[in-house]
Coordinates of N, CA and C in Angstrom, one line a residue:
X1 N 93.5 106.0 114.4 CA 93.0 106.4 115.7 C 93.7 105.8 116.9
X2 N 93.8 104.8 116.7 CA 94.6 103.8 118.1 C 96.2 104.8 118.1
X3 N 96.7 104.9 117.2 CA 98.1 105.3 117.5 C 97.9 106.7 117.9
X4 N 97.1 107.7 117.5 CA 96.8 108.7 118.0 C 96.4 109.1 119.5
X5 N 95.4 107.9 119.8 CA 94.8 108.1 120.9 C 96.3 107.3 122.1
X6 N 97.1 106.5 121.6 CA 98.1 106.2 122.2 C 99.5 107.4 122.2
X7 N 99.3 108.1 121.6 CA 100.2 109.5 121.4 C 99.3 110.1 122.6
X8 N 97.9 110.5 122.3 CA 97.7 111.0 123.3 C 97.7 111.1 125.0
X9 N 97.8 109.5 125.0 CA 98.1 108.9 126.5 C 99.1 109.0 127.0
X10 N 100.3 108.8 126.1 CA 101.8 109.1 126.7 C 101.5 110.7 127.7
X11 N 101.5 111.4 126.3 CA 101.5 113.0 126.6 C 100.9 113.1 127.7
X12 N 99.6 112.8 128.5 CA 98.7 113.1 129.5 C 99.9 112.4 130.5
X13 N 100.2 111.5 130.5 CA 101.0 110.9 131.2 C 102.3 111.8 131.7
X14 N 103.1 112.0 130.8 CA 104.0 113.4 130.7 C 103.6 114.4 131.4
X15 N 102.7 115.1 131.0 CA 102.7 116.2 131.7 C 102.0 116.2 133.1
X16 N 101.2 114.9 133.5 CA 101.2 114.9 135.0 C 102.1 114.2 135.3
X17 N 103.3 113.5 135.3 CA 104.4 113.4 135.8 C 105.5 114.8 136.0
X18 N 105.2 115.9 135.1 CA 105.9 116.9 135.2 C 105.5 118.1 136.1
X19 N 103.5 117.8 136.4 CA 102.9 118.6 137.2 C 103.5 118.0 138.7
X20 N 103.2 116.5 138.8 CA 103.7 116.0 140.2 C 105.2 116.5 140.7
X21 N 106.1 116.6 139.9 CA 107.4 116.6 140.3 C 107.4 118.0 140.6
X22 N 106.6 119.1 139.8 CA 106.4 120.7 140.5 C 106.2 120.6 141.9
X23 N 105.0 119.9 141.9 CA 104.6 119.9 143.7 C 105.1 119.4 144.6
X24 N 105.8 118.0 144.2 CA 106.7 117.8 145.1 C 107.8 119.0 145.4
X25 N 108.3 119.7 144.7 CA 109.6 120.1 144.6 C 109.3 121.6 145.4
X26 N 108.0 122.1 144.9 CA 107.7 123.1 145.9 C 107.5 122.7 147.6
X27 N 106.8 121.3 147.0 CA 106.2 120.8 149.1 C 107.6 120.5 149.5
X28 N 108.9 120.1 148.6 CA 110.1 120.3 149.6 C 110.8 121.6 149.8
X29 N 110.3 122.5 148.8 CA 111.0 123.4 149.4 C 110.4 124.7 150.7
X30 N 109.0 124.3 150.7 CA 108.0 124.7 152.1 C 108.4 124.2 153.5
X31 N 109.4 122.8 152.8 CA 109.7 122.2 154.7 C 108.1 121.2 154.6
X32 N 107.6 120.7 153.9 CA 106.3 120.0 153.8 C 107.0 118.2 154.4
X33 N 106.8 117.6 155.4 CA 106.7 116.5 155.3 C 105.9 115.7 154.3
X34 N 106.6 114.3 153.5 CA 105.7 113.6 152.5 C 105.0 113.1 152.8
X35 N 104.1 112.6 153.0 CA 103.5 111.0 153.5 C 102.9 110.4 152.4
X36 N 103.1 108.8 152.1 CA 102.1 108.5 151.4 C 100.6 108.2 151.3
X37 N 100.3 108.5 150.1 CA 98.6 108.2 149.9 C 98.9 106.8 149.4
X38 N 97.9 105.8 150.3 CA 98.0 104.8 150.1 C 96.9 104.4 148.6
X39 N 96.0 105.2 148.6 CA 95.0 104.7 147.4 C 95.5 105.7 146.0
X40 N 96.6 106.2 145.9 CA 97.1 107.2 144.6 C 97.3 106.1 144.0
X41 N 97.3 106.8 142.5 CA 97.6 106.1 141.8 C 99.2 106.1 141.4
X42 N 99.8 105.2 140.4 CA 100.8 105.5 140.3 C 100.9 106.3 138.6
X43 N 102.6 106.8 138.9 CA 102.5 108.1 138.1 C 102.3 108.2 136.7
X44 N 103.0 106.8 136.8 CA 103.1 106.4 135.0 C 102.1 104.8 135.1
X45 N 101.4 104.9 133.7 CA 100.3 103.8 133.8 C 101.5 102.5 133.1
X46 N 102.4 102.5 132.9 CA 103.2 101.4 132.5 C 103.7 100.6 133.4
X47 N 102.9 99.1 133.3 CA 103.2 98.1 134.5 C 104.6 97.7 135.0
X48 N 105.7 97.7 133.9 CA 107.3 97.8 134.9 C 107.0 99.1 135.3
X49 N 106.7 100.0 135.4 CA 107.0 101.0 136.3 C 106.2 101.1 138.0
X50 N 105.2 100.4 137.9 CA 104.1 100.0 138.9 C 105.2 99.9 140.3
X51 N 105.8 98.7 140.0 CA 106.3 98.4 141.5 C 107.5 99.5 141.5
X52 N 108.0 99.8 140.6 CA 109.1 101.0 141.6 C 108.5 102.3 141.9
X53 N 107.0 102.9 141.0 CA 106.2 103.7 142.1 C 105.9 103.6 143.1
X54 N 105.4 102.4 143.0 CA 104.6 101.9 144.3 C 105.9 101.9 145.6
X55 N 107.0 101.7 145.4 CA 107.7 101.7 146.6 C 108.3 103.2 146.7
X56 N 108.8 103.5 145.8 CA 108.8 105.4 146.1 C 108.0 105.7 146.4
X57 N 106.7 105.6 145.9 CA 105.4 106.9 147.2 C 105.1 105.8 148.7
X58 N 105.2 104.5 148.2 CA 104.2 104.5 149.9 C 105.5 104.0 150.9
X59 N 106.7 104.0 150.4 CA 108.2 103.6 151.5 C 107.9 105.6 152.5
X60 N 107.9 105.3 154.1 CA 107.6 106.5 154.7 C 109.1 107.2 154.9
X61 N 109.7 106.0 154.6 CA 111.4 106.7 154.7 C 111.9 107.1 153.6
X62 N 111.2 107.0 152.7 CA 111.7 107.3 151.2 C 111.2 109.2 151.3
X63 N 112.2 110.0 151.3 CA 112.5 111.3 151.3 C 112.5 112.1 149.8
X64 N 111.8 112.2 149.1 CA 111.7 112.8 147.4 C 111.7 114.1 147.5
X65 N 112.5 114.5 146.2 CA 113.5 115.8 146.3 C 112.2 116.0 145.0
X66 N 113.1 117.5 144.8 CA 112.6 118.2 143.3 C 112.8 117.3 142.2
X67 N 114.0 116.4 142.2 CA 114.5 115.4 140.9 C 113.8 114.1 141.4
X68 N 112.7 114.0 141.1 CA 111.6 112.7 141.4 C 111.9 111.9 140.6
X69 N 112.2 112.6 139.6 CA 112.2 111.6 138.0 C 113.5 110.6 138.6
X70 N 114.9 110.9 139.0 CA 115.8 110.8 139.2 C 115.5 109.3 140.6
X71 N 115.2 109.8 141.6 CA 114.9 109.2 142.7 C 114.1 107.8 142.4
X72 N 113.0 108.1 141.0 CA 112.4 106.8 140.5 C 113.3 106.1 139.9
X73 N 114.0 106.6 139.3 CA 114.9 105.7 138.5 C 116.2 105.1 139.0
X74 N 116.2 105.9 140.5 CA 117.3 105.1 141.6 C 116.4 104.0 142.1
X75 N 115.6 104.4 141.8 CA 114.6 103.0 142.8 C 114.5 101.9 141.9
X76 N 114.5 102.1 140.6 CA 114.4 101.2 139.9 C 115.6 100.3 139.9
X77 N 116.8 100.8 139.7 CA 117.9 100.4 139.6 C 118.6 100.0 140.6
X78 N 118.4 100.6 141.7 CA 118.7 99.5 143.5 C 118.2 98.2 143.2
X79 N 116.9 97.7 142.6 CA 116.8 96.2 142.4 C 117.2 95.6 141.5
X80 N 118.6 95.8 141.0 CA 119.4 95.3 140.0 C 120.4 95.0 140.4
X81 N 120.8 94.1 140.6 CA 122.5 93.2 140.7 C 123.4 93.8 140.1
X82 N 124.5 93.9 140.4 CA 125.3 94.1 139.7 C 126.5 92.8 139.9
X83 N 127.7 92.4 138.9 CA 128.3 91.7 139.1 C 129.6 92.1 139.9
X84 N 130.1 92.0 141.5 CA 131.0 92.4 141.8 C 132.4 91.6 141.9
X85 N 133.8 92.4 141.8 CA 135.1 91.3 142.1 C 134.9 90.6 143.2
X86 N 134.2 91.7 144.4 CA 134.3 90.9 146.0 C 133.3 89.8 145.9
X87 N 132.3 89.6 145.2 CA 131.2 88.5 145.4 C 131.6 87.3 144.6
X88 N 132.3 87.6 143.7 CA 133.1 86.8 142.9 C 134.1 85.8 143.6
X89 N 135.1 86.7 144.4 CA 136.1 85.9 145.3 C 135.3 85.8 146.7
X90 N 133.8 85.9 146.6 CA 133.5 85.6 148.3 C 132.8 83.9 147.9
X91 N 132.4 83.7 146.3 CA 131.5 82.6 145.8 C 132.8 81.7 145.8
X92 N 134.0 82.1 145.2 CA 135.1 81.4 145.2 C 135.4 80.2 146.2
X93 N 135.5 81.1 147.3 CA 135.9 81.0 148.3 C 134.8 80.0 148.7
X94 N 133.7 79.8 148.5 CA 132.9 79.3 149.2 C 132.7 77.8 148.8
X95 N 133.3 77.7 147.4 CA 133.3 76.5 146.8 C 134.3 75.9 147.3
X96 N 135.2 76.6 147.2 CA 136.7 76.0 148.0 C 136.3 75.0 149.8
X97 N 136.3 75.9 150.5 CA 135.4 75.5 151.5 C 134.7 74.5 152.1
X98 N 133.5 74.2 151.1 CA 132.2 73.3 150.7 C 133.1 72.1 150.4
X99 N 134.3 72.4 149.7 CA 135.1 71.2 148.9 C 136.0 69.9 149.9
X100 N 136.0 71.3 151.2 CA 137.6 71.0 151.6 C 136.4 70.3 153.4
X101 N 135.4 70.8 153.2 CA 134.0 70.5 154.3 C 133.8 68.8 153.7
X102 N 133.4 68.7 152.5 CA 132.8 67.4 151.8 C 133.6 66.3 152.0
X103 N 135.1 66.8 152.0 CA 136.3 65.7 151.8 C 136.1 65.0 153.2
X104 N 136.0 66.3 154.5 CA 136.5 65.7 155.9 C 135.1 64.7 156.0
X105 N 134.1 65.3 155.5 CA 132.8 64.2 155.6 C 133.2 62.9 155.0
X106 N 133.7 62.9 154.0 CA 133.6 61.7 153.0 C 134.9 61.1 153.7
X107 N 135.9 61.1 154.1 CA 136.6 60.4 154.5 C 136.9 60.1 155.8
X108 N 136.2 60.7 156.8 CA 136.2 60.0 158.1 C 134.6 59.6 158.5
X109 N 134.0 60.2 157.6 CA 132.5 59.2 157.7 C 131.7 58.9 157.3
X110 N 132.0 59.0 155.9 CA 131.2 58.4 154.4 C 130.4 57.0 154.9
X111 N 131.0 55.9 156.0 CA 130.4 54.7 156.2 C 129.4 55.2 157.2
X112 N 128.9 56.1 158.0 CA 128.1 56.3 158.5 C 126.6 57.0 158.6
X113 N 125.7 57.3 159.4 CA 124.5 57.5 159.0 C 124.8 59.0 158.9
X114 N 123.5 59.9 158.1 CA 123.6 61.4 157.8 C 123.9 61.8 159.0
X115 N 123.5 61.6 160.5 CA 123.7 62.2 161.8 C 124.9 62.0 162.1
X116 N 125.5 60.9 161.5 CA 127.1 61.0 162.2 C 127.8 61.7 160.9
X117 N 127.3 61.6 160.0 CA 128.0 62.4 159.0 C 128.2 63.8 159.5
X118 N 127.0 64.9 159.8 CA 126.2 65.8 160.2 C 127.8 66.4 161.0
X119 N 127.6 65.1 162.2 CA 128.2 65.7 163.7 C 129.7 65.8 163.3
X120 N 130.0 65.1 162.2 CA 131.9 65.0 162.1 C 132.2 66.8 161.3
X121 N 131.0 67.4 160.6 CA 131.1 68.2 159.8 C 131.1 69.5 161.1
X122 N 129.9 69.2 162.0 CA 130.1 70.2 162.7 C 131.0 70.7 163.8
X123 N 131.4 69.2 163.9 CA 133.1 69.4 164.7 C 133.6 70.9 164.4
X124 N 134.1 70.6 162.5 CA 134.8 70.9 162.0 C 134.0 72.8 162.5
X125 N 133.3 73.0 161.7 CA 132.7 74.3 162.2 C 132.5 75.5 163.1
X126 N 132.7 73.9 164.4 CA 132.6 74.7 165.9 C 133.9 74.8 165.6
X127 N 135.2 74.4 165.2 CA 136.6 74.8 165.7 C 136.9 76.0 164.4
X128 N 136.4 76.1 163.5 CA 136.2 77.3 163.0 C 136.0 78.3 163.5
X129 N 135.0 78.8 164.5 CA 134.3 79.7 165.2 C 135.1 79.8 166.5
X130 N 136.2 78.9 166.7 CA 136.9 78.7 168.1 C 138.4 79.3 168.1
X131 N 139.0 79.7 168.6 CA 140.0 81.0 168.4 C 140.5 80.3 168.5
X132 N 140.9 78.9 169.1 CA 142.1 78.1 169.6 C 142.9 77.2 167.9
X133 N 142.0 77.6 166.4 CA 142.0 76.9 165.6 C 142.0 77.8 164.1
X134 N 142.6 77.3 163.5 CA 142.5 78.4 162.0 C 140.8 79.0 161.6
X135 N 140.5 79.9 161.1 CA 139.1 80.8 160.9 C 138.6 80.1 159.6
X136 N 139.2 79.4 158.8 CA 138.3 78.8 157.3 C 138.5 77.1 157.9
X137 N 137.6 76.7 157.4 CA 137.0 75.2 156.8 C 138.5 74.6 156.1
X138 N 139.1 75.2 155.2 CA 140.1 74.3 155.2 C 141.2 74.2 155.7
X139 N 142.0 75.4 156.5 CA 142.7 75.6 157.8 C 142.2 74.8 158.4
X140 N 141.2 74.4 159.2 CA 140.7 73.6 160.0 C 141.1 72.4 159.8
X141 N 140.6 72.2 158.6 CA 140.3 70.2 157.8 C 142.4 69.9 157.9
X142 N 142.8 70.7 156.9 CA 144.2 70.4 156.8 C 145.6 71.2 157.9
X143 N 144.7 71.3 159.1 CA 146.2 71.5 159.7 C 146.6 70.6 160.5
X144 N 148.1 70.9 160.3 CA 148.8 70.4 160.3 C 149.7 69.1 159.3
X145 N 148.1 69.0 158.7 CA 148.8 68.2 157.1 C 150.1 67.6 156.7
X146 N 150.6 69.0 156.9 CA 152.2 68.8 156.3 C 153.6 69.6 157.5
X147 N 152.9 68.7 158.5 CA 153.7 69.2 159.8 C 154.1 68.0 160.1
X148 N 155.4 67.8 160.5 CA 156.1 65.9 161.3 C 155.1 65.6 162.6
X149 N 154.3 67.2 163.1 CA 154.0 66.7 164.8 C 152.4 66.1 163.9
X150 N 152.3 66.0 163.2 CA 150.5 65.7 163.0 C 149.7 66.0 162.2
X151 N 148.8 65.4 161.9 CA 147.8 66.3 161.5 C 146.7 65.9 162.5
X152 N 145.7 67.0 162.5 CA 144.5 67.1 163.3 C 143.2 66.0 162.7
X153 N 143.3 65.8 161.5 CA 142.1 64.8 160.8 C 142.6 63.8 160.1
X154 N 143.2 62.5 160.7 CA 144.2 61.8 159.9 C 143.9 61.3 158.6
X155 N 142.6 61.1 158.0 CA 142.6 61.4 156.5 C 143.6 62.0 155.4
X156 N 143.9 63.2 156.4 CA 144.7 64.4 155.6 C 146.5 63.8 155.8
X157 N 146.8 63.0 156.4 CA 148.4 62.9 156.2 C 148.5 61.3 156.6
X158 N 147.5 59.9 156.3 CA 148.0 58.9 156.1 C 147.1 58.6 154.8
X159 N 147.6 58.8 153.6 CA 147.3 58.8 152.6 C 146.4 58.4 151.9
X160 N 145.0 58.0 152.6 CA 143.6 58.2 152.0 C 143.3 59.2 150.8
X161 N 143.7 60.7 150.8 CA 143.5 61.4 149.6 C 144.2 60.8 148.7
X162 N 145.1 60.1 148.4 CA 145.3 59.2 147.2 C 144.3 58.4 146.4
X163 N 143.3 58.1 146.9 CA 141.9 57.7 146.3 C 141.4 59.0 146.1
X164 N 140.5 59.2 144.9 CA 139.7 60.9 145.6 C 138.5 60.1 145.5
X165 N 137.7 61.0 146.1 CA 136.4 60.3 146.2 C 135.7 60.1 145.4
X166 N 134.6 59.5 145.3 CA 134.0 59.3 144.5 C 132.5 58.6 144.6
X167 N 131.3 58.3 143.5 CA 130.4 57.7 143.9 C 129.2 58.6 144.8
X168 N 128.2 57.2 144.9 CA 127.1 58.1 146.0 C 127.5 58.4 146.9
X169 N 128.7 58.2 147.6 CA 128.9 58.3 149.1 C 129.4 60.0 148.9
X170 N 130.1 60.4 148.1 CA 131.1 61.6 147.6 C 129.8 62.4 147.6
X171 N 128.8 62.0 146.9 CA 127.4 63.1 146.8 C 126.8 63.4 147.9
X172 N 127.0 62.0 148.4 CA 126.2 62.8 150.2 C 126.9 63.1 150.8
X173 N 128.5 63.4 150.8 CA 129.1 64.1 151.8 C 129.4 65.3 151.2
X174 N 128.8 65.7 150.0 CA 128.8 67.4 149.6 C 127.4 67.6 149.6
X175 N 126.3 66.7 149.9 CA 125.4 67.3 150.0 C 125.3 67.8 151.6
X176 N 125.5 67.1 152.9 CA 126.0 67.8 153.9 C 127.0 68.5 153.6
X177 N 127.7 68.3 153.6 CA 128.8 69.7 153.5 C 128.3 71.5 153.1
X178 N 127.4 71.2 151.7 CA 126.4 72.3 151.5 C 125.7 72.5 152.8
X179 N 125.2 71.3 153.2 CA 124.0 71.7 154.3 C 124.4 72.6 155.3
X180 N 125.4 72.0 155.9 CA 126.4 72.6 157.2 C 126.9 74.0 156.4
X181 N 127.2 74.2 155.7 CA 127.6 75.7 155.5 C 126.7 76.7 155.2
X182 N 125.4 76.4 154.8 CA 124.3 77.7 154.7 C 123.9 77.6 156.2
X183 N 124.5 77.1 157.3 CA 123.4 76.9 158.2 C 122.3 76.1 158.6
X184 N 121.8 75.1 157.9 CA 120.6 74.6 157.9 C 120.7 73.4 158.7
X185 N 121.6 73.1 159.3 CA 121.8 72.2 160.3 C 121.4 72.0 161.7
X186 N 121.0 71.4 162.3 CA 120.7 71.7 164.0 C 121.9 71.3 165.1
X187 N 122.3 71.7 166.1 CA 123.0 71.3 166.6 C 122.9 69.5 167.7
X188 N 123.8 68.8 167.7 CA 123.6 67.9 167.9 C 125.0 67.3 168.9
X189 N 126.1 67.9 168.6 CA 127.0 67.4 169.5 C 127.4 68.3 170.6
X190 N 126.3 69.2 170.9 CA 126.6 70.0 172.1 C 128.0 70.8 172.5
X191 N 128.2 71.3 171.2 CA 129.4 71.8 171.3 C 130.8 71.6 170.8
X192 N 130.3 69.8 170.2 CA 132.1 69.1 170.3 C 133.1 70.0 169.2
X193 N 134.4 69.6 169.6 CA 135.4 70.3 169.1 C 136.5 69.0 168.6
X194 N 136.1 67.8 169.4 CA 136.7 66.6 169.0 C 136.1 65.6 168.7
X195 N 136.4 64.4 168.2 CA 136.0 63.2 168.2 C 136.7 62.5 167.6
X196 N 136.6 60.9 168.4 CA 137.4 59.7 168.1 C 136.6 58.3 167.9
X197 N 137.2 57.6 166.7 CA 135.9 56.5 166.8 C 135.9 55.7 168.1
X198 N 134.7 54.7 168.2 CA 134.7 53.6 169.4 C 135.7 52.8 169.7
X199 N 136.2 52.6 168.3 CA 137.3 51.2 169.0 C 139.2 52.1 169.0
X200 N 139.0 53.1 169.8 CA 139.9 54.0 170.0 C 140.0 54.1 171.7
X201 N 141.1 54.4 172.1 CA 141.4 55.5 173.5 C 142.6 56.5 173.3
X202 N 142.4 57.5 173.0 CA 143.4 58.3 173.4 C 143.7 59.4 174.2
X203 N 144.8 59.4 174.7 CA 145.4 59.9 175.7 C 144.8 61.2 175.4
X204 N 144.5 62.3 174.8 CA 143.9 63.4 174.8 C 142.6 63.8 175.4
X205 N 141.8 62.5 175.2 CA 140.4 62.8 175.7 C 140.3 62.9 176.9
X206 N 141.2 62.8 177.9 CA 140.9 62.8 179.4 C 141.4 64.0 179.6
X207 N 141.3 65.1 178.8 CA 141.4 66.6 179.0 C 140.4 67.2 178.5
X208 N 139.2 66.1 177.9 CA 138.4 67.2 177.6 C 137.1 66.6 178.1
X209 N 135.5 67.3 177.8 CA 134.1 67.0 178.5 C 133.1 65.9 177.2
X210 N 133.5 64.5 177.2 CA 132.4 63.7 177.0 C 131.5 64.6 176.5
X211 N 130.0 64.8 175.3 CA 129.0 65.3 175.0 C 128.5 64.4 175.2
X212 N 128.8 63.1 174.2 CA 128.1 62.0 173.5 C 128.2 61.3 172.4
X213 N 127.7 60.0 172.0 CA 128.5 59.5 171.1 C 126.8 59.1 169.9
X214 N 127.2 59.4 168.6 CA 126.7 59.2 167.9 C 127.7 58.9 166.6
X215 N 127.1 57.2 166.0 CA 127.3 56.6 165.4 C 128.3 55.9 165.8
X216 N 129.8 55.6 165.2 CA 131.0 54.9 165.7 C 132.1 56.3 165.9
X217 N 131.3 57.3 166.1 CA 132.2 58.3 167.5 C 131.8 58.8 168.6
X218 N 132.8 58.9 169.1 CA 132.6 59.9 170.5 C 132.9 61.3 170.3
X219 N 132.1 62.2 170.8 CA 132.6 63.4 170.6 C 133.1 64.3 172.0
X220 N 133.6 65.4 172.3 CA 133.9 66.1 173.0 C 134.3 67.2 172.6
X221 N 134.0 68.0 174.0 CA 134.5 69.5 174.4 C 135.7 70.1 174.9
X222 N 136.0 71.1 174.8 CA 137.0 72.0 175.7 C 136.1 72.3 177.4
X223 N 136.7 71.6 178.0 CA 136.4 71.8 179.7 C 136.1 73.7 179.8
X224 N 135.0 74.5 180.4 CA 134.9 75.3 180.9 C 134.5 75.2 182.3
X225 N 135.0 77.2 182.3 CA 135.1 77.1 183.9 C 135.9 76.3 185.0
X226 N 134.9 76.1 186.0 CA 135.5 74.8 187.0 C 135.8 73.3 186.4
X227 N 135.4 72.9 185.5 CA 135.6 71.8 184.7 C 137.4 71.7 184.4
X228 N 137.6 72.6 184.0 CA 139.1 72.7 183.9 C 140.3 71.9 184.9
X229 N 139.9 72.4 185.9 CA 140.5 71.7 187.0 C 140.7 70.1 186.9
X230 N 139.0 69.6 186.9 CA 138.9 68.2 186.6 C 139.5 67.4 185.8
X231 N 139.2 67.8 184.6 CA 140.0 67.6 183.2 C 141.3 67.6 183.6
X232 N 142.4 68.5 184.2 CA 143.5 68.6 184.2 C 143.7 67.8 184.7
X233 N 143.4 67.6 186.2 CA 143.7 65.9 187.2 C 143.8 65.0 186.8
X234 N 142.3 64.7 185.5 CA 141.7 63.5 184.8 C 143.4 63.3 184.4
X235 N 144.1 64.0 183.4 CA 144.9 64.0 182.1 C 145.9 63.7 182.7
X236 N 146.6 64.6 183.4 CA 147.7 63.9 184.4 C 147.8 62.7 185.3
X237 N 146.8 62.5 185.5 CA 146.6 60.6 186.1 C 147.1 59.7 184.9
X238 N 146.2 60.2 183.6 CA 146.1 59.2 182.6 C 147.7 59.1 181.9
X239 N 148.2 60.8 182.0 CA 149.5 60.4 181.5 C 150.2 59.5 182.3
X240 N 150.3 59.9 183.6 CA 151.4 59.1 185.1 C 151.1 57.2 184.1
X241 N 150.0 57.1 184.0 CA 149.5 55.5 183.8 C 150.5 55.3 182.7
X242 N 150.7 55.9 181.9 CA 151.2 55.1 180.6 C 153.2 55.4 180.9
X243 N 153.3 56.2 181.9 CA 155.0 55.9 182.2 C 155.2 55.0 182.9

């Protein structure tokens, strides 16, 4: 009796899924707008199928043709992943990144607190987002590297990467590193694009706008607007001093 009376449920099931799909198919071909019934039931009493009914009938943008059957089983299957090349080389990429984010943390300020950690990372970021500067994390971290005029992060070309990192310090500078690249960071250096530790002066910084200094750096901006002017004066005085 059970397996019969379970034969018989399918079948009821069936052929009011095959009556629904009639009426749909006629109410689309009348020009009938759908709307959902919010208290219907769903079509098939099988609980995986529950939520992809449930979002085919009561979605008001969801448009159902004569091929209902077809439209459910697109619904079903939009919430399925698939594995792509491009997500593949976008995760790639992102580890690369995170890698090349962690290092500039860990080696110009592994000895400092998470906020100066934080602010040396987001340097790096804002000159990402800054046209004046390469568009990835590690363009940023390594240029000029392997140029006679410099590098931009001297970690990178007076031979500190001959150690690699290592230890708890290495974990909290990829654990910021992670942080700063989903986003989840607040801003804190008002912009800076540079910074140099305290027991430093260099001739560059009197071309650019002071933010503020956290930990054992100072940070700074690119002068906007009327600022420009200033800055320029500032730099040319400071060069005249050193001839």
């Amino acid at each position: 009796m059970p397996v019969l009376s379970s034969v018989n449920l399918e079948q009821q099931d069936a052929q009011q899924f095959r009556e629904r799909n009639q009426q749909l198919a006629i109410a689309q071909d009348a020009g009938v707008v759908l709307r959902a019934d919010q208290k219907a039931s769903p079509l098939l009493r099988h609980d995986w199928l529950r939520s992809v009914e449930y979002s085919l009938e009561r979605d008001p943008a969801s448009a159902l043709s004569r091929y209902a059957a077809l439209e459910r089983d697109r619904a079903a299957l939009n919430g399925l992943q698939t594995l792509e090349i491009g997500a593949m080389s976008r995760a790639e990429d992102m580890v690369a990144e995170t890698k090349c984010l962690a290092e500039a943390v860990y080696y110009e300020a592994r000895s400092e607190r998470k906020s100066g950690q934080l602010a040396v990372a987001e340097v790096i970021m804002n000159r990402v987002k800054d046209h004046r500067y390469p568009n990835t994390v590690c363009g940023v971290v390594y240029q000029g590297a392997t140029r006679t005029t410099g590098c931009q992060f001297t970690f990178t070309c007076d031979g500190a990467t001959d150690r690699a990192p290592r230890g708890v310090r290495w974990e909290a500078a990829r654990t910021v590193a992670s942080h700063v690249m989903m986003g989840l960071n607040e801003e804190q250096t008002r912009g800076a694009t540079h910074y140099h530790a305290t027991y430093v002066n260099p001739v560059w910084n009197s071309g650019l706008v002071r933010t503020r200094q956290i930990g054992t750096h100072i940070f700074y901006r690119f002068p906007r607007g009327s600022e420009w002017a200033a800055a320029s004066a500032k730099q040319s005085q400071r060069l005249a001093q050193r001839r």
